[in-house]
Each structure stands twice: as structure tokens, then as C-alpha cells.
PDB file of C-alpha atoms in Angstrom:
ATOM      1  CA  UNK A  11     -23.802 -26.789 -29.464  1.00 30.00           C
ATOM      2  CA  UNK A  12     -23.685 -29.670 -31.184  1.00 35.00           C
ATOM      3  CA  UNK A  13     -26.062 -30.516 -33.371  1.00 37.00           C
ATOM      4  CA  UNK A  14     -24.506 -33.141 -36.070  1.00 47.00           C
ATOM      5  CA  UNK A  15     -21.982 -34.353 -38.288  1.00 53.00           C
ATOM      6  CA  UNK A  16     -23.276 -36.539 -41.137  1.00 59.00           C
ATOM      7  CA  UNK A  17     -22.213 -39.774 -41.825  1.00 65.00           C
ATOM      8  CA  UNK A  18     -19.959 -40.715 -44.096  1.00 77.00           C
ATOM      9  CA  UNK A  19     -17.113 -42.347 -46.310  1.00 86.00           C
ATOM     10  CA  UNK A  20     -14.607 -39.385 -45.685  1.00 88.00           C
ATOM     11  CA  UNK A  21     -15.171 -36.576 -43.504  1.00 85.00           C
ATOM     12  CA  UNK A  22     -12.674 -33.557 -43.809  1.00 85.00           C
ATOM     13  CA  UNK A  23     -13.439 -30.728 -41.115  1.00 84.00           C
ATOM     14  CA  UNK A  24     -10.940 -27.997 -40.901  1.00 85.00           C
ATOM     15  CA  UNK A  25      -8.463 -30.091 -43.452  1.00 87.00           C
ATOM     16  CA  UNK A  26      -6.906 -28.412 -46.223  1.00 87.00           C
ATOM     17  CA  UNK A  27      -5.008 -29.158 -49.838  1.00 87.00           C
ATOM     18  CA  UNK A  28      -5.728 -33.271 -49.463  1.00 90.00           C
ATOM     19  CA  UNK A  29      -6.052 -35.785 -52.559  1.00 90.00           C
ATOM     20  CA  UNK A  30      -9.014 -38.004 -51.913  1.00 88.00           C
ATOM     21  CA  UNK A  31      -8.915 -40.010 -54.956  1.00 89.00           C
ATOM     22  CA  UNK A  32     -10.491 -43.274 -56.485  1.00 89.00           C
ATOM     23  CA  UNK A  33     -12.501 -44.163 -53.958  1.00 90.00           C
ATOM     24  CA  UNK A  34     -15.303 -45.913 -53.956  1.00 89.00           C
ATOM     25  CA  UNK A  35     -17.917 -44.480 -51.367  1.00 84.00           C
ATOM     26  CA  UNK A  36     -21.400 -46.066 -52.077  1.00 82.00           C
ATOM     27  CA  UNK A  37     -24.136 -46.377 -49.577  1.00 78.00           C
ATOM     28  CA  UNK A  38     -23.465 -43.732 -46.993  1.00 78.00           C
ATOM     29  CA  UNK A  39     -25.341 -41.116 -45.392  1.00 70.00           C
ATOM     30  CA  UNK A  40     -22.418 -38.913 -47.269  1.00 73.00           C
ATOM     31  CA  UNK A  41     -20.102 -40.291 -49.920  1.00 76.00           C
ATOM     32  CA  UNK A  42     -17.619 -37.466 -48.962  1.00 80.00           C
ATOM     33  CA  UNK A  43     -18.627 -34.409 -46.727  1.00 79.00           C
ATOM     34  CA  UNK A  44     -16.212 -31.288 -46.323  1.00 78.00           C
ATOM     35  CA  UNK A  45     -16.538 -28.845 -43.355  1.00 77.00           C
ATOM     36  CA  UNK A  46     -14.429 -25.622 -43.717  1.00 78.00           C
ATOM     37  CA  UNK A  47     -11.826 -27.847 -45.838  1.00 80.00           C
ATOM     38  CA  UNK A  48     -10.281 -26.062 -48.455  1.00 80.00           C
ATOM     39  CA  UNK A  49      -8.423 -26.765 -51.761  1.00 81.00           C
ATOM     40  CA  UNK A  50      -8.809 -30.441 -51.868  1.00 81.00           C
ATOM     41  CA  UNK A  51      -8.039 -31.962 -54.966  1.00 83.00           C
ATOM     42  CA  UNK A  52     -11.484 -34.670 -55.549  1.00 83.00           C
ATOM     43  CA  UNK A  53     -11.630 -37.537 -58.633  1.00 82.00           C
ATOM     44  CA  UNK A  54     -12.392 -40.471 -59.734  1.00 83.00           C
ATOM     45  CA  UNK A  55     -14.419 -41.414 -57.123  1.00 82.00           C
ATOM     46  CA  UNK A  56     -18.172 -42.714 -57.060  1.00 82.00           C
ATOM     47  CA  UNK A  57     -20.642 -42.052 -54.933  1.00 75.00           C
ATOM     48  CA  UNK A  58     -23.571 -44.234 -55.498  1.00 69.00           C
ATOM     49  CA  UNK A  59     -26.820 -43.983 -53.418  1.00 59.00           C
ATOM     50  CA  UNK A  60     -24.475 -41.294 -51.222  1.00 60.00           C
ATOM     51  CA  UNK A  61     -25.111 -37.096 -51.340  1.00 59.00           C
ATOM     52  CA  UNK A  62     -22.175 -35.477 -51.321  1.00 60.00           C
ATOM     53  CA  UNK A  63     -21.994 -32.136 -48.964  1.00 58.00           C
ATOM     54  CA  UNK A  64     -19.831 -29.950 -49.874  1.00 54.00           C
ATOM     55  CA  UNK A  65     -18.693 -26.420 -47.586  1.00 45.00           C
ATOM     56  CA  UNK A  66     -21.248 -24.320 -49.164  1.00 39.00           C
ATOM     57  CA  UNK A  67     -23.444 -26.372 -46.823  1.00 39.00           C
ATOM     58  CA  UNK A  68     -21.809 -25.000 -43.885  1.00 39.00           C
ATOM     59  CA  UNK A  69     -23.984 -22.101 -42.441  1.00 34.00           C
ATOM     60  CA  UNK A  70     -26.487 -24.745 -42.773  1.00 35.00           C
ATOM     61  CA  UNK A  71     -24.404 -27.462 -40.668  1.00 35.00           C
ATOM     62  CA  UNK A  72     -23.527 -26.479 -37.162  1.00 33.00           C
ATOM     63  CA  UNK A  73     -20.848 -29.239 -36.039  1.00 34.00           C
ATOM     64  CA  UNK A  74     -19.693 -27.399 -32.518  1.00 29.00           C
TER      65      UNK A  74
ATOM     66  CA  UNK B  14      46.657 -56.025 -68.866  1.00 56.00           C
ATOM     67  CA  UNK B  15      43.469 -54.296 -70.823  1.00 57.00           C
ATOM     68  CA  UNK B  16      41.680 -57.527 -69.565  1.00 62.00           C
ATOM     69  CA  UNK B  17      42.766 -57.221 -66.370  1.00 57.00           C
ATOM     70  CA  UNK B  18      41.677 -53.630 -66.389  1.00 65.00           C
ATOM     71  CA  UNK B  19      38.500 -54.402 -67.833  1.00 61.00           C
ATOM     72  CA  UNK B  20      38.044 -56.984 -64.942  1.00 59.00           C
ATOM     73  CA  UNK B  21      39.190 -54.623 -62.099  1.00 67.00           C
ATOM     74  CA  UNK B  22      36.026 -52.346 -63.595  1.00 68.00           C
ATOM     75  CA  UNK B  23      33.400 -54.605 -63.912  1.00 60.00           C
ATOM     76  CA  UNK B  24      34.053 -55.355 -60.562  1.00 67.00           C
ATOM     77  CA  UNK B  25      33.876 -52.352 -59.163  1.00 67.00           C
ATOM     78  CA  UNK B  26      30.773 -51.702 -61.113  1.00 63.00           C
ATOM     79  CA  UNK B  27      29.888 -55.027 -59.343  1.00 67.00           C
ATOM     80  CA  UNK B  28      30.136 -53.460 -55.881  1.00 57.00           C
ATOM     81  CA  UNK B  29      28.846 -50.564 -56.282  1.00 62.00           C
ATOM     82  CA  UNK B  30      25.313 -52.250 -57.359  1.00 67.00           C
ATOM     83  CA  UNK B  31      25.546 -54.674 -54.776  1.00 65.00           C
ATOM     84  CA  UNK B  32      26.051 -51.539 -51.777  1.00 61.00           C
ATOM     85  CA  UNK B  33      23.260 -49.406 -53.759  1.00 64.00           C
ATOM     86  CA  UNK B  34      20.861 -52.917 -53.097  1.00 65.00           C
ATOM     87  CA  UNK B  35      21.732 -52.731 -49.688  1.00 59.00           C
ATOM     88  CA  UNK B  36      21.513 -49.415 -48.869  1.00 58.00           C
ATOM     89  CA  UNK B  37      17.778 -49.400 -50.641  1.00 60.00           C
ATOM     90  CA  UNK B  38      16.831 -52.540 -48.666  1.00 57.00           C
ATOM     91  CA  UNK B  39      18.344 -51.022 -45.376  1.00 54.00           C
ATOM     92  CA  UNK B  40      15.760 -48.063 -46.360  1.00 58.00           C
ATOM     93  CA  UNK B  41      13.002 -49.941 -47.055  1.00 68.00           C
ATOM     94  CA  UNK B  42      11.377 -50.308 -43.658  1.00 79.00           C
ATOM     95  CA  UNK B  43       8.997 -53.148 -42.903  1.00 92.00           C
ATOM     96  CA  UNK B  44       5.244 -52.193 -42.036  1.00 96.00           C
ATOM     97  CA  UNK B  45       4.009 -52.519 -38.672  1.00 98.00           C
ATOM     98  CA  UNK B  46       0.866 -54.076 -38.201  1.00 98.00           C
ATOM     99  CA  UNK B  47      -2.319 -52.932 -36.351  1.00 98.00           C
ATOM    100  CA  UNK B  48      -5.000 -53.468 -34.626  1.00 96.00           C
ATOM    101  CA  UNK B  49      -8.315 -52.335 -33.561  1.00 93.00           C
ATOM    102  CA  UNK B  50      -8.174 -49.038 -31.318  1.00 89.00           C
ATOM    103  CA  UNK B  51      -4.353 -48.329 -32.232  1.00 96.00           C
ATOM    104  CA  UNK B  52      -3.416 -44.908 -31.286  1.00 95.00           C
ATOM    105  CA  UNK B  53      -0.315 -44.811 -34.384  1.00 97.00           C
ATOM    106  CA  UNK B  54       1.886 -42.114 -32.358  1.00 96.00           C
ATOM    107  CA  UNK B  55       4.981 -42.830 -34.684  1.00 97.00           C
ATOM    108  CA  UNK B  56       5.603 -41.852 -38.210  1.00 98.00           C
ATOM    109  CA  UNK B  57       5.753 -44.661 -40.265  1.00 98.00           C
ATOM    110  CA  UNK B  58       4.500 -47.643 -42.951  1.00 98.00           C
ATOM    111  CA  UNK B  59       1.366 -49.587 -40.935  1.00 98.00           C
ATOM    112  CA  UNK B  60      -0.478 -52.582 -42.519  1.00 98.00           C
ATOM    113  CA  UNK B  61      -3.574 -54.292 -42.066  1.00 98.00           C
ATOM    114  CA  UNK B  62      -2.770 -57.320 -41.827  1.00 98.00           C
ATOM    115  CA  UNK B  63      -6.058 -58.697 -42.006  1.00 98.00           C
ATOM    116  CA  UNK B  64     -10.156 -57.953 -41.613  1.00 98.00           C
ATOM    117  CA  UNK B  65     -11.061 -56.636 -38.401  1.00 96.00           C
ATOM    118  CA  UNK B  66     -14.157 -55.140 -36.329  1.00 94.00           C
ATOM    119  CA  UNK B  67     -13.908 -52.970 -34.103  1.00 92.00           C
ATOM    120  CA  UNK B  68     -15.560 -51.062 -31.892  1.00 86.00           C
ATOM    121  CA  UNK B  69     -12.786 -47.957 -31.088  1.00 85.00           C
ATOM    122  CA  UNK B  70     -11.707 -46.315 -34.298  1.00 89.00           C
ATOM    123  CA  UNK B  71      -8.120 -46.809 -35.261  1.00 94.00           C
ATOM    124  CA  UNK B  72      -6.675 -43.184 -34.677  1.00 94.00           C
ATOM    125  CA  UNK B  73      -2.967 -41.115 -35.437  1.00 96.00           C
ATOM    126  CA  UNK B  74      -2.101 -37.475 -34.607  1.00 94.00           C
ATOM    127  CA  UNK B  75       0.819 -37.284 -36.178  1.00 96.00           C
ATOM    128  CA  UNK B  76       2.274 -36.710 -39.633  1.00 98.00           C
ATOM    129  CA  UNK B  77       4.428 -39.380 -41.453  1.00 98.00           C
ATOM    130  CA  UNK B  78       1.994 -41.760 -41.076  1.00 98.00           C
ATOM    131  CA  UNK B  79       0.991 -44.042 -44.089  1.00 98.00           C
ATOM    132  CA  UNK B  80      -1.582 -46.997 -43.715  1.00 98.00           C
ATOM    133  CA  UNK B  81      -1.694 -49.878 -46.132  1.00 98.00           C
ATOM    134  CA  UNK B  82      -5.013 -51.477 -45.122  1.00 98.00           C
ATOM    135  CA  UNK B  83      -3.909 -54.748 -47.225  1.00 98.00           C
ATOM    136  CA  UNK B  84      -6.731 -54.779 -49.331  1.00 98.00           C
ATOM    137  CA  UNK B  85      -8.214 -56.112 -45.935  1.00 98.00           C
ATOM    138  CA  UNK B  86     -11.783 -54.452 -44.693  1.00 97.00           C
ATOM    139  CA  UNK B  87     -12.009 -52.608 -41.347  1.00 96.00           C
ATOM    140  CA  UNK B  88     -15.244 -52.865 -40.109  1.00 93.00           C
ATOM    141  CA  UNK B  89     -17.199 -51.088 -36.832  1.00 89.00           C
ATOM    142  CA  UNK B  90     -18.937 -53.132 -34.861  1.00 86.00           C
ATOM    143  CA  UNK B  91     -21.914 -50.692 -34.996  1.00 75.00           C
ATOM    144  CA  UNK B  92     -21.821 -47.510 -36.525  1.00 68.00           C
ATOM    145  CA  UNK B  93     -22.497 -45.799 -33.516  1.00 61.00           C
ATOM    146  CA  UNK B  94     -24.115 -45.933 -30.044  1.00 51.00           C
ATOM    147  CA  UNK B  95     -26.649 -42.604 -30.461  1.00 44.00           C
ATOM    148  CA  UNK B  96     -28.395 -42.468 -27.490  1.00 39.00           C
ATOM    149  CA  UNK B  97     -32.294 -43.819 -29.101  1.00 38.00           C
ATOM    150  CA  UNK B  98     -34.139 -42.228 -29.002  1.00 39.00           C
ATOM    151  CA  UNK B  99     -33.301 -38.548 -29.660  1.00 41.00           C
ATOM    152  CA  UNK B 100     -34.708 -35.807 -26.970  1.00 44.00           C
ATOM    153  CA  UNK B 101     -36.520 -34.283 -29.658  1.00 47.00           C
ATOM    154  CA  UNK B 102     -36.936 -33.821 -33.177  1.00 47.00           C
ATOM    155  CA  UNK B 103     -34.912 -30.640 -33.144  1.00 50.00           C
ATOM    156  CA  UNK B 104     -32.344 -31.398 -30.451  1.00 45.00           C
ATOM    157  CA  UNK B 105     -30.935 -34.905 -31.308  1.00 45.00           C
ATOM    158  CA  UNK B 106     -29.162 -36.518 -28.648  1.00 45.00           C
ATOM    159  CA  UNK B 107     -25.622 -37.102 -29.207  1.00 47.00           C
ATOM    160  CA  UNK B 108     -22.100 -37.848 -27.432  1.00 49.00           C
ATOM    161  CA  UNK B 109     -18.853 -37.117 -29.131  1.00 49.00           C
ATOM    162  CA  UNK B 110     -17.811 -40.154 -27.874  1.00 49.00           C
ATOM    163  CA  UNK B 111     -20.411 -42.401 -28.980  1.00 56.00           C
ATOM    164  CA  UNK B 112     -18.907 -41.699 -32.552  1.00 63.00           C
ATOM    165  CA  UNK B 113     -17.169 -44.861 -33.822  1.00 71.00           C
ATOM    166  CA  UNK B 114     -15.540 -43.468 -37.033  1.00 85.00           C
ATOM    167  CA  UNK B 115     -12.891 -46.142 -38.357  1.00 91.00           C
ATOM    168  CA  UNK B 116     -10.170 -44.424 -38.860  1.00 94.00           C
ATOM    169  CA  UNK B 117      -9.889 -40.815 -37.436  1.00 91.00           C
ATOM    170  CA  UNK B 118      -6.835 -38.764 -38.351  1.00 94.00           C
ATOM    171  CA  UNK B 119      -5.853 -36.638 -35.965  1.00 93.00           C
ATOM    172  CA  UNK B 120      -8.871 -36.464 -33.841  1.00 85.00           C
ATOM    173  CA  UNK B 121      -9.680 -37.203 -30.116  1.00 72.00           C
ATOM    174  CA  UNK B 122     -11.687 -35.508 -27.354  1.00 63.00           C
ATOM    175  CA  UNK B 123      -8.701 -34.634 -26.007  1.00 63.00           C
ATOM    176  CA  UNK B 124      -7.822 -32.568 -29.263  1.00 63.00           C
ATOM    177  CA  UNK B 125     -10.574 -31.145 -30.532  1.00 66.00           C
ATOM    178  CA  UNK B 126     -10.641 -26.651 -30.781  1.00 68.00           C
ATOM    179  CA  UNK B 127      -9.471 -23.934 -32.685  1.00 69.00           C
ATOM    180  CA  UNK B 128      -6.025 -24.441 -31.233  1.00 77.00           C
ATOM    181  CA  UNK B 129      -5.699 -28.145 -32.998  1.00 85.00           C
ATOM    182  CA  UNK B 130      -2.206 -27.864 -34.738  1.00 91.00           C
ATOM    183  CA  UNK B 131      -2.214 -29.557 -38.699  1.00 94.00           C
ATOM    184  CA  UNK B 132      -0.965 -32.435 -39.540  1.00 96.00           C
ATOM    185  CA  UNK B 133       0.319 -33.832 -42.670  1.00 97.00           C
ATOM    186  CA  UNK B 134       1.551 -36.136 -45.069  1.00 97.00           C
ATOM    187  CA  UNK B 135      -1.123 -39.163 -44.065  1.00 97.00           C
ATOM    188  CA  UNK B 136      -1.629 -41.722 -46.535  1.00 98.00           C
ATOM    189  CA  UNK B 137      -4.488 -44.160 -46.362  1.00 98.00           C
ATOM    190  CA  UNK B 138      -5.100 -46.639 -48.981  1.00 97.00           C
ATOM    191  CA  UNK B 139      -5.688 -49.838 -50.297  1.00 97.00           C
ATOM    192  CA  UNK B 140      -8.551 -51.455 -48.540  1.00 97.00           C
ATOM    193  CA  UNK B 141     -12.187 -51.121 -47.113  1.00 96.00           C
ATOM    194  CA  UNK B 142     -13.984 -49.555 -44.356  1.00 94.00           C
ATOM    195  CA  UNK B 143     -17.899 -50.237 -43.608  1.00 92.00           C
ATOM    196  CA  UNK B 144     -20.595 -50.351 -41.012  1.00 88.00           C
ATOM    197  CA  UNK B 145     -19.099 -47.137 -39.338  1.00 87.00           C
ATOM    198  CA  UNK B 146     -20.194 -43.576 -38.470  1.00 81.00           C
ATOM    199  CA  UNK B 147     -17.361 -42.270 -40.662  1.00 85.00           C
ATOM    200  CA  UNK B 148     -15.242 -44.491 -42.820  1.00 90.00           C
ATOM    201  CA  UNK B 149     -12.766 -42.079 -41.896  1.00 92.00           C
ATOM    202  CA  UNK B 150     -12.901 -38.979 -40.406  1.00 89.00           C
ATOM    203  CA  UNK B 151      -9.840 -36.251 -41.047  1.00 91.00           C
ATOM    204  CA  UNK B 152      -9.315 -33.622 -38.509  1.00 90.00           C
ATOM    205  CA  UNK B 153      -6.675 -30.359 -39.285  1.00 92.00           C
ATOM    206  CA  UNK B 154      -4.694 -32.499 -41.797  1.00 94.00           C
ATOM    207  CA  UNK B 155      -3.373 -30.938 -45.026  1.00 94.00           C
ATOM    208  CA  UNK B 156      -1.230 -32.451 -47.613  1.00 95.00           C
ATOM    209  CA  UNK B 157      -2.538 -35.753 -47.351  1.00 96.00           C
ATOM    210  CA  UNK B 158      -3.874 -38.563 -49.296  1.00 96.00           C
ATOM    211  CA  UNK B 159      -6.858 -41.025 -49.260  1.00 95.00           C
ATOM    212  CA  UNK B 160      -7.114 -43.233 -51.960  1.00 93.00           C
ATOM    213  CA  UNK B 161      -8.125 -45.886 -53.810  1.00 95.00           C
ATOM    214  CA  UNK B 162      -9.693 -47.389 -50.691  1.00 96.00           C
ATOM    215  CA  UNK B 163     -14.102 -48.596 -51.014  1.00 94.00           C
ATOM    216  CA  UNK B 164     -15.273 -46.619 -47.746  1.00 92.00           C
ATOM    217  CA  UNK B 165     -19.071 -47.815 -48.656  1.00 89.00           C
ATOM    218  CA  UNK B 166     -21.811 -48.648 -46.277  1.00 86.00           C
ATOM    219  CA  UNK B 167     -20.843 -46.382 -43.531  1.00 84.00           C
ATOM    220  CA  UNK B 168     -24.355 -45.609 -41.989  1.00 73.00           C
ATOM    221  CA  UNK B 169     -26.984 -45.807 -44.273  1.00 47.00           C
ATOM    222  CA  UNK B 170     -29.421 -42.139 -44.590  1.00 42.00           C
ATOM    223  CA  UNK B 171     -32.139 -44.064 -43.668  1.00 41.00           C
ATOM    224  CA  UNK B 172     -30.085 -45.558 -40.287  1.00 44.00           C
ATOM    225  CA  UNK B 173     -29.091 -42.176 -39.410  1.00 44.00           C
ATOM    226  CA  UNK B 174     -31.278 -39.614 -40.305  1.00 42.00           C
ATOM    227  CA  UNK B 175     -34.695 -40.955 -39.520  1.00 38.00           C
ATOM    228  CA  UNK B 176     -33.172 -42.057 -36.025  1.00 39.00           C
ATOM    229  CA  UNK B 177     -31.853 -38.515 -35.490  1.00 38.00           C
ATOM    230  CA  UNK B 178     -35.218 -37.412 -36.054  1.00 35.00           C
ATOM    231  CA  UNK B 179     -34.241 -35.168 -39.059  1.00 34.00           C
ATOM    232  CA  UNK B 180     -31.269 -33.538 -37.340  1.00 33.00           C
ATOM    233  CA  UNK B 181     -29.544 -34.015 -40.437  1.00 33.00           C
ATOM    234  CA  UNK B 182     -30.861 -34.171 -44.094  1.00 30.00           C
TER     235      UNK B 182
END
């Protein structure tokens, strides 16, 4: 079922070993959110007024 | 006849450098440019070659693909078209494709499972996205890189969460 994605300024589901870096994500729902995305290489970037969600979040985030 | 030596070198040095120029220019491929809803199906150097809103997200599944957005902003024309308001508090109401993301890499309705193959080497950079669901949403890609690019504004918490009726915190 789904239920939701967040919003946000990148949203990596299932996506693996990426460089997201210097970005400026300020003003979203979420600056960056990863769903089972491993090993991506995050810096420099800011997140003002945005949560982050990382995939520790997951069992709490049904997507499908 | 050392001169003339010396002269038959230099020119040879001459042509060499000249052929290397060409052969790097030959190389270096122009940028296509794009527009809103592109579906990039070729590997290759895109530009933005200016600010745009859209309302269909600007989409590739395949690798090899690198987008300069210009320094240019890519904005949605709304961030998305939820279906207000939700059934309930606890079942939001939402449509895959009432997602406007503004860039999605390698995502569609018609690729979306377990059986999705990766994709790689993506490059995104240099510019803005705003006023979308997702400034960019990235779908099975590995090796690939997003920056420096300002992906702010892309549905405030209090647009999206309050409207979902707490579906999302």
C-alpha cells in the first residue's frame, strides 16, 4: 500500500554508492531523504529549515 | 642542414599539436538542450538552456547521462496534484502519478518493482530546482552524482504534511 514518500530536495530509494554533494537544499519537507540507499557518500550540503530522513527511518516509512 | 633539421622538427611538433586539438574538439560533444517533460533516452551531455516550469518532471532511464542545468532554475508548476482532501487522517489519498518530481532518474510507472535494473553514471549539476514534490527523485541508480545544484523550496512541511493529514511527519 502506499502510504507516502516525503518531499524533498533529493530522494534516493533503492540507489546505492552516489555522491550528493554541495547542495543547497533549504525549505523542503526533506532536505535529502534515503530509502533502502546504501553507501552514499553525503557533504557539504545544507539543509536549512529541512529534516533530513535517513534509512534508519525505514520500518517507519512504508513507500509501496 | 642542423637548421633545416631543427625546422623539419618543430614542424612536426607543429602537427602533431594541431591533430591532438582536433581530435579533442572532435571529442568534445556539444550539449543538447531540453525541455520540460523530456524523456533523455540517450547517453549524453544535456543543458538547460534556460528557466523553465513545468508540470511533467524531466525524466532518463539510462546511464551516461549528464545534465548541466546552466545555472538556470527548473521549476514545477505545482508541487503536486494530491487529491484534497485526504480520505482520512490515516489513509491519505494519493496517485503515483499525481507526483510532479523535477527531475526523476530512472523512474516511471511503467518501471517501478523489484525487477527495476540500476543505472549509473548520472550527473546532475549546476542549477536549481523548486516548487516541486521532489527536486529530484533517484530510482535504482548507483555510481552517480548530484551536485552543487540549490534543490530548495520543494514542498514546504507545512504544504505537505498538514494536507496529508499527518501521513507523514
Amino acid at each position: 500500500m502506499l502510504t507516502a514518500a516525503p518531499p524533498g530536495g533529493v530522494e534516493l530509494l533503492e540507489s546505492h554508492d552516489n555522491h550528493i554533494v554541495n547542495n543547497e537544499m533549504m525549505r523542503n519537507g526533506q532536505g535529502l531523504a534515503f530509502f533502502q540507499s546504501n553507501n552514499n557518500k553525503v557533504t557539504g550540503n545544507t539543509y536549512h529549515l529541512s529534516q533530513m530522513l535517513s534509512a534508519e527511518s525505514l520500518s517507519e516509512m512504508v513507500f509501496w | 642542414m642542423r637548421d633545416f633539421k631543427y625546422f623539419n622538427n618543430l614542424r612536426s611538433i607543429s602537427c602533431l599539436t594541431i591533430l591532438a586539438w582536433l581530435a579533442m574538439a572532435a571529442n568534445a560533444s556539444p550539449s543538447t538542450p531540453v525541455s520540460c517533460s523530456d524523456n533523455l533516452s540517450v547517453p549524453g551531455k544535456y543543458v538547460l538552456e534556460s528557466d523553465l516550469t513545468c508540470d511533467k518532471p524531466l525524466e532518463f532511464n539510462v546511464s551516461g547521462v549528464h545534465l548541466d542545468l546552466g545555472g538556470h532554475t527548473l521549476s514545477c508548476s505545482s508541487p503536486e496534484q494530491w487529491q484534497f482532501p485526504p480520505a482520512s487522517a490515516d489513509t491519505p489519498t494519493n496517485d503515483l502519478n499525481k507526483w510532479i518530481s523535477g527531475i526523476e532518474v530512472n523512474f516511471g510507472l511503467n518501471t517501478f518493482g523489484p525487477s527495476v535494473a540500476n543505472i549509473s553514471n548520472a550527473e546532475i549539476t549546476n542549477g536549481s530546482v523548486t516548487n516541486c514534490h521532489d527536486g529530484i527523485f533517484v530510482y535504482h541508480t548507483v555510481d552517480s552524482k548530484f551536485r552543487p545544484m540549490d534543490l530548495s523550496g520543494n514542498l514546504s512541511d507545512a504544504d505537505c504534511c498538514a494536507a496529508r493529514g499527518g501521513g507523514v511527519t
